[in-house]
Every structure is written in structure tokens, then in C-alpha cells.
Short mmCIF file of C-alpha atoms in Angstrom, two decimals:
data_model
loop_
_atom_site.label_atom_id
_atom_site.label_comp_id
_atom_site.label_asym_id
_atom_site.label_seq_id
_atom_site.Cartn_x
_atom_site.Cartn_y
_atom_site.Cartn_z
CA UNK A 204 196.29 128.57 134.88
CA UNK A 205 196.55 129.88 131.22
CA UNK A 206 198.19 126.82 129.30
CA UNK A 207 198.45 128.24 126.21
CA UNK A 208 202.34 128.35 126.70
CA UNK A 209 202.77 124.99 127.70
CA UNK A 210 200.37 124.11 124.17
CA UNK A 211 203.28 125.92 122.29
CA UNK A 212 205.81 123.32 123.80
CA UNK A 213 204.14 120.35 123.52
CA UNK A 214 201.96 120.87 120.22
CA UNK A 215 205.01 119.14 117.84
CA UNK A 216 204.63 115.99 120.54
CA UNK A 217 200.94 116.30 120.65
CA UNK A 218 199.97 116.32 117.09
CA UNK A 219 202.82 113.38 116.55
CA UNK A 220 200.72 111.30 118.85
CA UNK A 221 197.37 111.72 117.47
CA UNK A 222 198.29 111.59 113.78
CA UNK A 223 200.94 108.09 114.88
CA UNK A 224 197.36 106.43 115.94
CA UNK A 225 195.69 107.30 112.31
CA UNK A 226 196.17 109.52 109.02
CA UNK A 227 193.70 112.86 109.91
CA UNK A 228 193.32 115.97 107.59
CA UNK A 229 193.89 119.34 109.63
CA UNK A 230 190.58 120.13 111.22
CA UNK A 231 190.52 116.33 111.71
CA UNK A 232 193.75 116.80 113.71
CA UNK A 233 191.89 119.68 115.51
CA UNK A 234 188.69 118.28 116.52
CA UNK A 235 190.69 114.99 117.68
CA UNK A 236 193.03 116.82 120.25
CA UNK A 237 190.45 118.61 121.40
CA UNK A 238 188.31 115.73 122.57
CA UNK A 239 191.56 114.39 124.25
CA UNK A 240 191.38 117.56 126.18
CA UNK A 241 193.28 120.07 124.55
CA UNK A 242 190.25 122.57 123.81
CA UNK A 243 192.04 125.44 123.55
CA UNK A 244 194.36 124.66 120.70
CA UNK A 245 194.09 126.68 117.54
CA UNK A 246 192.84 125.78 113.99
CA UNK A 247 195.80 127.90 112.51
CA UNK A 248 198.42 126.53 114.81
CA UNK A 249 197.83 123.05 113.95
CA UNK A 250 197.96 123.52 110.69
CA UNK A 251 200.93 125.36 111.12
CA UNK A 252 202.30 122.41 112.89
CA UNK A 253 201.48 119.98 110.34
CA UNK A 254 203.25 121.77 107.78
CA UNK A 255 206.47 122.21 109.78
CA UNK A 256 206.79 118.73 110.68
CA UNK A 257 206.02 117.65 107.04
CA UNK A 258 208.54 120.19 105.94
CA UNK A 259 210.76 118.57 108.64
CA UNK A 260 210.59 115.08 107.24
CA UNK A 261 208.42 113.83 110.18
CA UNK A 262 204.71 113.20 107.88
CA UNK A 263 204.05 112.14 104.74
CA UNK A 264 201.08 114.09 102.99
CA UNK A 265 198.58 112.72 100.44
CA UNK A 266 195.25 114.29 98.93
CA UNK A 267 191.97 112.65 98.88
CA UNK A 268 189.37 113.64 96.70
CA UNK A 269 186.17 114.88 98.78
CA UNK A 270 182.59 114.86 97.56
CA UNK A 271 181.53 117.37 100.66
CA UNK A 272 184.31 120.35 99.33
CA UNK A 273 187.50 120.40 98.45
CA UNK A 274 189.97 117.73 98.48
CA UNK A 275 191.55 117.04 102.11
CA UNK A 276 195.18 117.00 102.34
CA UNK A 277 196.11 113.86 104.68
CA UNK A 278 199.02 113.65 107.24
CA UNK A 279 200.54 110.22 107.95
CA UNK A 280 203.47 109.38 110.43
CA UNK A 281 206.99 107.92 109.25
CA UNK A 282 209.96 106.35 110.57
CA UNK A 283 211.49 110.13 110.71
CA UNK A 284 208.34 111.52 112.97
CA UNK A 285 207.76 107.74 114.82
CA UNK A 286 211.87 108.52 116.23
CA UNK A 287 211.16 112.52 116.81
CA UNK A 288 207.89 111.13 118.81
CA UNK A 289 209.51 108.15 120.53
CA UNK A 290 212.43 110.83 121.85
CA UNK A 291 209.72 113.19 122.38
CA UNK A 292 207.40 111.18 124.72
CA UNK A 293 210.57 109.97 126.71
CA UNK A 294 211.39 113.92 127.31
CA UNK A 295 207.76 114.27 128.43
CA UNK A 296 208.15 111.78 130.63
CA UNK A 297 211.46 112.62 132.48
CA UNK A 298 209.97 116.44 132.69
CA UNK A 299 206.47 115.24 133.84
CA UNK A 300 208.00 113.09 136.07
CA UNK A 301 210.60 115.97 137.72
CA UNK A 302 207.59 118.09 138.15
CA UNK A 303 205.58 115.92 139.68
CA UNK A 304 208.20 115.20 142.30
CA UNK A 305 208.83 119.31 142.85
CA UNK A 306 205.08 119.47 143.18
CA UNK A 307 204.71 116.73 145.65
CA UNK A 308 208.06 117.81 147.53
CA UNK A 309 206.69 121.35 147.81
CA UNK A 310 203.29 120.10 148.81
CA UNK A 311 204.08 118.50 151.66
CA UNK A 312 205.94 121.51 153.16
#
């Protein structure tokens, strides 16, 4: 199954989740929904994410100074995003639920 549609409806919720458990810098964002199993989620659309949901009101943003390259811009949640994720993961949950149900109900045909 190609799940690169279901990525596009559940990167806002995804990215609110990993950046609610600690401040990351894009690629940081990247590599750390990627080893929670979301491998095929793009560099560009995370950071295209990030900047929506900043733009939104959901993150705060601050720079730090790097000694490696240039300075990383950092994403933190707020009250704004910790709500959006909150309703979020409760939608997840009623839709993951419903389908899990369909699933098993058609399974057992």
C-alpha cells in the first residue's frame, strides 16, 4: 500500500507529536519520524509543515548558533499547537478506531 496520502493527512498531527516530546531543528524533525517509522516522509514537506504550523500559531521558533554550519532554527510546542494536537490525537483515535472495526467486521466475512 502506497501511504504517501495518508502521510499528507496526518503529517500536521505527526510532527505536533514529535516536536511536543522535545524542541528539534527540521532535519532533526526528519530523522526523528523516520525512526518512529515514517521513512518515507520528505525533507521538504516537513519543513513545509513546520513553517505552516508556526505561521499558524501552533510553534514557537528560536535560532541557535551552530559551530558545525549554519545556525539551526528550533521548533518548540505551545499552548496553541498542545490544543490543535490534543484535538488532533482524539480524531486519530475515533478514525483509527472506526477502521479498525470496518477491518475486523469485513474480515470475518
Amino acid at each position: 500500500m502506497d501511504t504517501t496520502q495518508l502521510l499528507k493527512g496526518v503529517l500536521d498531527l505527526a510532527v505536533l507529536a514529535v516536536v511536543a516530546d522535545e524542541d528539534g531543528y527540521g532535519y532533526d524533525v526528519v530523522r526523528r519520524l523516520r525512526s518512529a517509522g515514517i521513512e518515507e516522509v520528505g525533507d521538504a514537506s516537513v519543513y513545509g509543515t513546520l513553517r505552516r504550523l508556526y505561521s499558524s500559531g501552533a510553534l514557537t521558533s528560536y535560532v541557535v548558533p551552530s559551530d558545525e554550519g549554519p545556525h539551526r532554527k528550533y521548533y518548540g510546542i505551545n499552548a496553541q499547537g498542545r490544543a490543535m494536537l490534543a484535538a488532533q490525537r482524539k480524531d486519530w483515535q475515533e478514525f483509527a478506531g472506526t477502521m479498525a472495526r470496518l477491518l475486523d467486521t469485513e474480515g470475518s466475512r
